[in-house]
Amino acid sequence: MPTPMISAREAEVLALLGEYLSNAEIAARLFISVRTVESHVSSLLRKLELPDRRALSRRAVEQASAGQPRPAHVLPSPLTAFVGRVRERGELAEAVRGHRQVTAVGPGGVGKTRLALAVAAETAGGFPDGVWFVDLVPVTDPRRVGAAVAAAVGVGEQPGRDIDDAVLAALADHRALLVLDNCEQVRDGVAPFLERLLTGCPRVRVLVTSRARLMVPFERVFPVPPLSRAGGDESDAVALFMDRAAAVGWPPGPAVSEGVVAICERLGGMALAIELAAARWPTLGLDGLTAGLSDQLRILTGGVRADDRHRSVRAVLDWSHDLLQPRDRALLRRVSVFVAPFTAEAAAEVAAFAPLDASAVADGLGRLAEQSLLAVAPSAAGTRYQALETIRQYGTERLADTGELTVARSRHVAWCLAGATALTGAAGGDWRARFDALADDLRSALAWAADQPERRADACRLASSLAGLAFTRNLLGEAQQRYEQAAELAGDAAGAAALRHAAAVAGCRRLGDDMYRLHRAAAQAARRAGDDVGAGRDLAAAATVAYRFSTSFTRIPPVDEVAAVLEEARKLSGDAPAAEAAVALAEAAVVTDAFGALQADAGNTVREAVRSAERAVGLARRTGDPVAQSAALDALSGARSWAGDASSVAAAARCRIDVLACAPATPAGTHELMDALAMAAATALGVGELPEARRWGGQLADHPLLAEAGHHATSWVLAADAFAGHADDVLARSVRFLDAWEHSGRQRSLSLGAAAASVAMVHGLRGDHDARAAWLAVVDRADTAVQHRHGYGAVLDAMVLLHHGDVNAALERVAPEPDQVWKWVCWIWLHWYVALRAETAVLAGHPDARARIGAARAVVTGNPVATAQVDRAEAILDGDLPRQLAAAKAFDAAGCPYQAARTLLLAGGGHTAAGTTALAALGLAPRAAR
């Protein structure tokens, strides 16, 4: 078989798929859009004849192992050579191969990280699905361990699930190695996360470095010893000293080897201590090093130490510190507040207070780097400096000893606040990199300030700023967490506002339970602040959420409970416009079921629902709030759908897009816009505006917040393409849908069920009944209620049955009158349902065929596709071939090539060949129903 021609860009995308990057990560790496990545993935699937994204990833790895460039494992590249430890490397590598979770334990400075990196690189060949390094130094909150792993692995957030769950889903079938470095400060978060990870991902192994074991039963502990001094000047300890001394320009000669052996012995073989001592070799020589270390060790002899080996690290740090000029000592301890690499400018803002000025800071950084007390690395933003974690902790202790801790930390908080302010509302291609460079310091500053009563206001500002920035960065889980943290730090009035933001973020995450909880919490905060009107608005919002977003709840609140919440909202709201509008919307949702909630009473009348929704729209317009107006229009759209007024439904949905054009990109505005795009696409499909449905669905698919949620992103564009007959596009997008749905934990939603059923229909039209059955199984798991099948299920099943000539089965599938299944049919499926009832009746010779045509025609007015379908049915009934052919042209004009081709097949005779050719061009099976 000839090798398929793959473009250079497709080859780049394929290679990155081999690294198991998401579409968003690939887009960022290649500086292209997520949609362009999707297109390349679809093309690769077709060219390589592979079934799904995972198969592409495996192909990329196989090609790499066959001699083509292999995706790089995600490990840091140390700037210095790894010296010695042959025995430890072998033993630790064997432990990693033989055990699911290994913890390399040892004191700070013993060399745990370098050993772990060496072993990870050495064993990488045994982990074809990836080796990832996760630095936990910047993580101060045990709840953020999963987020740190997600960032390292390249897993994005999934609506409706926690980031930890997203990591587990992404790695579920991976044979991979995770290296978690410096776990000691967040052991309470690491242990439970690893227990879930190792249970849910049976082929993943984990190598941990920590100063203390995790104390879990599945842990294999590997104590990391100091460097061996056995063998004198042939030992690992001396080899390291010689290598590092040579690196600074003055390699020791053989005449001093005995003295170097003695120094390494005094330092206890501690790798960090040896490296720092070697950095002093050119300026102090053997005598100076021996004298300095002797003095320090004598001073420390009487001190109490938990671990004698750790004494050598502290000794050499004390010694290195005391050899510095006073100004450089001050600088070393002050820059220890930075957890991420920092620039000289940043150091000046934090550390330049008496006795230092900005110029002294710049000079001092260079001197500290020369003494190996700071690491130096170039970056796009200029030279950056960073202290090793052990040195940073030492510097923090010195800050406390000198009484400078509060001053330095406060200046660091101020620098972080200024950085957050500069990022807020900023734009540019480097925004993401700028945020990532600042984020860990923001988190560290927040953790410190939150524990200082006098810094509570700064902590609140930091939490609020970090929440907004995290939301912009699409870190929705952290955004919600930080808004809730800001609410805890703020007073009640400000806390209520933060909780409203948190509720909106929860909406973007499709977490109905959290939305409900947070709106009620906002109401409590508002009442404590004396804002009864605001509390009423929040309670009304909670009641609305319970019904409007019922499919996003894991536990739908009891009807009586929500009714009580609404009653309390009525009592508190008074006649304030915003609160009155919120209560009106809640009444439309709860009392008259404008949204068609799962828990609602099906006996509500359509007239009451429409009247209630119209009142909500009128009151919302008085507020001038685009988000409130959009939500009320959504209620009106839903209520009118129960009345069968599909054109008004679509018009209301489109109006939401126009209203939100001027809404700020707040969490609430963003959540509302995503819902509006979905409803605009769905309702355009409902009235046969297939190009519009594809346009709105495409905008939803490209929304940044859905970059990692391809199932929600593509749901409506899949349905629109399926109705049009664009089979290749449907099958290509179905890969993203299925992959994301599986990684999401197989979430449930009406739109997901409809999308999966649309893919099943395309497979059915193609005659691939096994694939159709597989996708119908997905429908069963993806939707929230079996009643939904009365709508899209009946329509799509009937289309497949008619395509293959099973007219009687199709007739039976749409046998119920629309009002018998009104809620599920009347939403966006009514036009399609009544048109199919007319067509099946004609093709089956049903006595009510003409009556059904008349009834359908009265309903589908304005729908170009459904009208053409009814026209075709009547032309067949009347034996009017010219009208049948006119219907084919009408289908083409409406953007529905499938029905145009099918019309030619139904016309028969000389038109059959043209219809067969047209179906083949669409990628559909060339069989028609007569």
mmCIF file of N, CA, C and O in Angstrom, residues 520-575:
data_model
loop_
_atom_site.group_PDB
_atom_site.id
_atom_site.type_symbol
_atom_site.label_atom_id
_atom_site.label_comp_id
_atom_site.label_asym_id
_atom_site.label_seq_id
_atom_site.Cartn_x
_atom_site.Cartn_y
_atom_site.Cartn_z
ATOM 1 N N ARG A 520 -26.602 30.538 47.068
ATOM 2 C CA ARG A 520 -27.198 30.585 48.406
ATOM 3 C C ARG A 520 -26.205 31.143 49.424
ATOM 4 O O ARG A 520 -26.595 31.895 50.332
ATOM 5 N N ALA A 521 -24.925 30.785 49.270
ATOM 6 C CA ALA A 521 -23.907 31.348 50.163
ATOM 7 C C ALA A 521 -23.780 32.855 49.962
ATOM 8 O O ALA A 521 -23.593 33.615 50.925
ATOM 9 N N ALA A 522 -23.892 33.317 48.725
ATOM 10 C CA ALA A 522 -23.856 34.752 48.454
ATOM 11 C C ALA A 522 -25.029 35.453 49.129
ATOM 12 O O ALA A 522 -24.888 36.574 49.661
ATOM 13 N N ALA A 523 -26.182 34.815 49.133
ATOM 14 C CA ALA A 523 -27.350 35.393 49.795
ATOM 15 C C ALA A 523 -27.107 35.535 51.295
ATOM 16 O O ALA A 523 -27.457 36.558 51.900
ATOM 17 N N GLN A 524 -26.495 34.532 51.907
ATOM 18 C CA GLN A 524 -26.199 34.612 53.333
ATOM 19 C C GLN A 524 -25.229 35.755 53.623
ATOM 20 O O GLN A 524 -25.409 36.512 54.592
ATOM 21 N N ALA A 525 -24.197 35.884 52.778
ATOM 22 C CA ALA A 525 -23.236 36.973 52.981
ATOM 23 C C ALA A 525 -23.904 38.327 52.807
ATOM 24 O O ALA A 525 -23.638 39.278 53.565
ATOM 25 N N ALA A 526 -24.773 38.444 51.812
ATOM 26 C CA ALA A 526 -25.463 39.713 51.588
ATOM 27 C C ALA A 526 -26.362 40.062 52.771
ATOM 28 O O ALA A 526 -26.422 41.224 53.202
ATOM 29 N N ARG A 527 -27.043 39.095 53.324
ATOM 30 C CA ARG A 527 -27.910 39.374 54.479
ATOM 31 C C ARG A 527 -27.090 39.802 55.689
ATOM 32 O O ARG A 527 -27.490 40.712 56.426
ATOM 33 N N ARG A 528 -25.945 39.162 55.888
ATOM 34 C CA ARG A 528 -25.093 39.576 57.016
ATOM 35 C C ARG A 528 -24.618 41.014 56.839
ATOM 36 O O ARG A 528 -24.381 41.726 57.807
ATOM 37 N N ALA A 529 -24.467 41.413 55.571
ATOM 38 C CA ALA A 529 -24.031 42.785 55.291
ATOM 39 C C ALA A 529 -25.200 43.769 55.282
ATOM 40 O O ALA A 529 -25.005 44.952 55.027
ATOM 41 N N GLY A 530 -26.409 43.280 55.561
ATOM 42 C CA GLY A 530 -27.571 44.146 55.581
ATOM 43 C C GLY A 530 -28.183 44.413 54.224
ATOM 44 O O GLY A 530 -29.042 45.293 54.088
ATOM 45 N N ASP A 531 -27.775 43.665 53.217
ATOM 46 C CA ASP A 531 -28.276 43.868 51.856
ATOM 47 C C ASP A 531 -29.351 42.820 51.568
ATOM 48 O O ASP A 531 -29.114 41.818 50.895
ATOM 49 N N ASP A 532 -30.553 43.057 52.079
ATOM 50 C CA ASP A 532 -31.630 42.090 51.882
ATOM 51 C C ASP A 532 -32.028 41.981 50.415
ATOM 52 O O ASP A 532 -32.374 40.889 49.930
ATOM 53 N N VAL A 533 -31.990 43.099 49.707
ATOM 54 C CA VAL A 533 -32.361 43.067 48.290
ATOM 55 C C VAL A 533 -31.380 42.192 47.506
ATOM 56 O O VAL A 533 -31.774 41.358 46.680
ATOM 57 N N GLY A 534 -30.079 42.389 47.779
ATOM 58 C CA GLY A 534 -29.079 41.555 47.124
ATOM 59 C C GLY A 534 -29.248 40.096 47.483
ATOM 60 O O GLY A 534 -29.085 39.205 46.635
ATOM 61 N N ALA A 535 -29.594 39.826 48.739
ATOM 62 C CA ALA A 535 -29.817 38.451 49.165
ATOM 63 C C ALA A 535 -30.998 37.843 48.417
ATOM 64 O O ALA A 535 -30.961 36.679 48.003
ATOM 65 N N GLY A 536 -32.059 38.640 48.224
ATOM 66 C CA GLY A 536 -33.204 38.147 47.472
ATOM 67 C C GLY A 536 -32.834 37.805 46.043
ATOM 68 O O GLY A 536 -33.283 36.792 45.491
ATOM 69 N N ARG A 537 -31.992 38.645 45.442
ATOM 70 C CA ARG A 537 -31.552 38.378 44.066
ATOM 71 C C ARG A 537 -30.739 37.085 44.001
ATOM 72 O O ARG A 537 -30.904 36.273 43.082
ATOM 73 N N ASP A 538 -29.875 36.882 44.999
ATOM 74 C CA ASP A 538 -29.052 35.668 45.004
ATOM 75 C C ASP A 538 -29.902 34.418 45.209
ATOM 76 O O ASP A 538 -29.662 33.382 44.576
ATOM 77 N N LEU A 539 -30.896 34.509 46.083
ATOM 78 C CA LEU A 539 -31.767 33.349 46.292
ATOM 79 C C LEU A 539 -32.580 33.051 45.040
ATOM 80 O O LEU A 539 -32.788 31.882 44.686
ATOM 81 N N ALA A 540 -33.034 34.105 44.375
ATOM 82 C CA ALA A 540 -33.755 33.889 43.119
ATOM 83 C C ALA A 540 -32.859 33.230 42.091
ATOM 84 O O ALA A 540 -33.291 32.338 41.340
ATOM 85 N N ALA A 541 -31.582 33.645 42.046
ATOM 86 C CA ALA A 541 -30.638 33.035 41.110
ATOM 87 C C ALA A 541 -30.440 31.558 41.432
ATOM 88 O O ALA A 541 -30.358 30.713 40.529
ATOM 89 N N ALA A 542 -30.378 31.223 42.726
ATOM 90 C CA ALA A 542 -30.219 29.822 43.113
ATOM 91 C C ALA A 542 -31.419 29.002 42.647
ATOM 92 O O ALA A 542 -31.271 27.893 42.111
ATOM 93 N N ALA A 543 -32.622 29.542 42.850
ATOM 94 C CA ALA A 543 -33.820 28.826 42.418
ATOM 95 C C ALA A 543 -33.835 28.645 40.903
ATOM 96 O O ALA A 543 -34.194 27.569 40.388
ATOM 97 N N THR A 544 -33.444 29.674 40.167
ATOM 98 C CA THR A 544 -33.402 29.580 38.710
ATOM 99 C C THR A 544 -32.427 28.504 38.260
ATOM 100 O O THR A 544 -32.726 27.687 37.381
ATOM 101 N N VAL A 545 -31.244 28.503 38.856
ATOM 102 C CA VAL A 545 -30.208 27.531 38.490
ATOM 103 C C VAL A 545 -30.720 26.101 38.648
ATOM 104 O O VAL A 545 -30.466 25.233 37.804
ATOM 105 N N ALA A 546 -31.458 25.858 39.719
ATOM 106 C CA ALA A 546 -31.930 24.500 39.992
ATOM 107 C C ALA A 546 -32.797 23.956 38.855
ATOM 108 O O ALA A 546 -32.811 22.741 38.606
ATOM 109 N N TYR A 547 -33.488 24.824 38.156
ATOM 110 C CA TYR A 547 -34.357 24.390 37.056
ATOM 111 C C TYR A 547 -33.727 24.642 35.689
ATOM 112 O O TYR A 547 -33.830 23.802 34.796
ATOM 113 N N ARG A 548 -33.076 25.786 35.534
ATOM 114 C CA ARG A 548 -32.514 26.106 34.215
ATOM 115 C C ARG A 548 -31.385 25.153 33.840
ATOM 116 O O ARG A 548 -31.240 24.772 32.667
ATOM 117 N N PHE A 549 -30.581 24.769 34.796
ATOM 118 C CA PHE A 549 -29.423 23.915 34.518
ATOM 119 C C PHE A 549 -29.557 22.574 35.240
ATOM 120 O O PHE A 549 -28.584 22.028 35.751
ATOM 121 N N SER A 550 -30.758 22.034 35.250
ATOM 122 C CA SER A 550 -31.000 20.809 36.015
ATOM 123 C C SER A 550 -30.153 19.642 35.533
ATOM 124 O O SER A 550 -29.782 18.771 36.321
ATOM 125 N N THR A 551 -29.807 19.619 34.244
ATOM 126 C CA THR A 551 -29.029 18.481 33.731
ATOM 127 C C THR A 551 -27.569 18.523 34.156
ATOM 128 O O THR A 551 -26.837 17.564 33.912
ATOM 129 N N SER A 552 -27.127 19.628 34.787
ATOM 130 C CA SER A 552 -25.729 19.701 35.223
ATOM 131 C C SER A 552 -25.577 19.394 36.711
ATOM 132 O O SER A 552 -24.498 19.576 37.278
ATOM 133 N N PHE A 553 -26.638 18.932 37.363
ATOM 134 C CA PHE A 553 -26.595 18.585 38.785
ATOM 135 C C PHE A 553 -26.307 17.095 38.961
ATOM 136 O O PHE A 553 -26.766 16.261 38.178
ATOM 137 N N THR A 554 -25.543 16.781 39.994
ATOM 138 C CA THR A 554 -25.417 15.380 40.392
ATOM 139 C C THR A 554 -26.558 15.005 41.342
ATOM 140 O O THR A 554 -26.972 13.857 41.407
ATOM 141 N N ARG A 555 -27.050 15.996 42.080
ATOM 142 C CA ARG A 555 -28.217 15.806 42.949
ATOM 143 C C ARG A 555 -29.117 17.022 42.772
ATOM 144 O O ARG A 555 -28.785 18.120 43.217
ATOM 145 N N ILE A 556 -30.223 16.830 42.099
ATOM 146 C CA ILE A 556 -31.152 17.936 41.872
ATOM 147 C C ILE A 556 -31.825 18.294 43.197
ATOM 148 O O ILE A 556 -32.343 17.425 43.890
ATOM 149 N N PRO A 557 -31.813 19.559 43.591
ATOM 150 C CA PRO A 557 -32.442 19.953 44.864
ATOM 151 C C PRO A 557 -33.929 19.594 44.868
ATOM 152 O O PRO A 557 -34.614 19.705 43.842
ATOM 153 N N PRO A 558 -34.441 19.158 46.001
ATOM 154 C CA PRO A 558 -35.870 18.807 46.078
ATOM 155 C C PRO A 558 -36.758 19.984 45.680
ATOM 156 O O PRO A 558 -36.434 21.145 45.944
ATOM 157 N N VAL A 559 -37.869 19.673 45.058
ATOM 158 C CA VAL A 559 -38.782 20.707 44.583
ATOM 159 C C VAL A 559 -39.251 21.593 45.727
ATOM 160 O O VAL A 559 -39.294 22.829 45.608
ATOM 161 N N ASP A 560 -39.579 20.999 46.864
ATOM 162 C CA ASP A 560 -40.056 21.789 48.003
ATOM 163 C C ASP A 560 -38.978 22.741 48.512
ATOM 164 O O ASP A 560 -39.283 23.866 48.919
ATOM 165 N N GLU A 561 -37.749 22.290 48.500
ATOM 166 C CA GLU A 561 -36.643 23.130 48.955
ATOM 167 C C GLU A 561 -36.489 24.352 48.056
ATOM 168 O O GLU A 561 -36.335 25.476 48.532
ATOM 169 N N VAL A 562 -36.535 24.136 46.754
ATOM 170 C CA VAL A 562 -36.377 25.251 45.819
ATOM 171 C C VAL A 562 -37.560 26.203 45.924
ATOM 172 O O VAL A 562 -37.402 27.432 45.845
ATOM 173 N N ALA A 563 -38.745 25.651 46.117
ATOM 174 C CA ALA A 563 -39.925 26.511 46.281
ATOM 175 C C ALA A 563 -39.770 27.406 47.504
ATOM 176 O O ALA A 563 -40.137 28.593 47.478
ATOM 177 N N ALA A 564 -39.194 26.856 48.571
ATOM 178 C CA ALA A 564 -38.970 27.659 49.782
ATOM 179 C C ALA A 564 -37.922 28.736 49.529
ATOM 180 O O ALA A 564 -38.037 29.869 50.024
ATOM 181 N N VAL A 565 -36.891 28.413 48.773
ATOM 182 C CA VAL A 565 -35.866 29.404 48.422
ATOM 183 C C VAL A 565 -36.500 30.543 47.623
ATOM 184 O O VAL A 565 -36.228 31.726 47.860
ATOM 185 N N LEU A 566 -37.355 30.202 46.666
ATOM 186 C CA LEU A 566 -38.022 31.226 45.860
ATOM 187 C C LEU A 566 -38.932 32.100 46.725
ATOM 188 O O LEU A 566 -38.973 33.332 46.557
ATOM 189 N N GLU A 567 -39.637 31.491 47.652
ATOM 190 C CA GLU A 567 -40.521 32.273 48.516
ATOM 191 C C GLU A 567 -39.721 33.255 49.371
ATOM 192 O O GLU A 567 -40.122 34.409 49.557
ATOM 193 N N GLU A 568 -38.592 32.808 49.870
ATOM 194 C CA GLU A 568 -37.727 33.707 50.647
ATOM 195 C C GLU A 568 -37.202 34.831 49.765
ATOM 196 O O GLU A 568 -37.096 35.989 50.210
ATOM 197 N N ALA A 569 -36.874 34.526 48.514
ATOM 198 C CA ALA A 569 -36.408 35.559 47.585
ATOM 199 C C ALA A 569 -37.483 36.612 47.373
ATOM 200 O O ALA A 569 -37.194 37.827 47.328
ATOM 201 N N ARG A 570 -38.731 36.188 47.257
ATOM 202 C CA ARG A 570 -39.832 37.138 47.075
ATOM 203 C C ARG A 570 -39.932 38.093 48.264
ATOM 204 O O ARG A 570 -40.133 39.304 48.111
ATOM 205 N N LYS A 571 -39.773 37.547 49.458
ATOM 206 C CA LYS A 571 -39.917 38.370 50.664
ATOM 207 C C LYS A 571 -38.810 39.426 50.762
ATOM 208 O O LYS A 571 -39.047 40.536 51.232
ATOM 209 N N LEU A 572 -37.610 39.065 50.325
ATOM 210 C CA LEU A 572 -36.465 39.955 50.509
ATOM 211 C C LEU A 572 -36.291 40.974 49.390
ATOM 212 O O LEU A 572 -35.694 42.035 49.603
ATOM 213 N N SER A 573 -36.790 40.685 48.209
ATOM 214 C CA SER A 573 -36.413 41.458 47.030
ATOM 215 C C SER A 573 -37.061 42.831 46.958
ATOM 216 O O SER A 573 -36.476 43.779 46.435
ATOM 217 N N GLY A 574 -38.276 42.962 47.425
ATOM 218 C CA GLY A 574 -38.947 44.244 47.308
ATOM 219 C C GLY A 574 -39.193 44.596 45.854
ATOM 220 O O GLY A 574 -39.426 43.741 45.002
ATOM 221 N N ASP A 575 -39.114 45.899 45.556
ATOM 222 C CA ASP A 575 -39.381 46.342 44.186
ATOM 223 C C ASP A 575 -38.135 46.882 43.497
ATOM 224 O O ASP A 575 -38.233 47.627 42.527
#
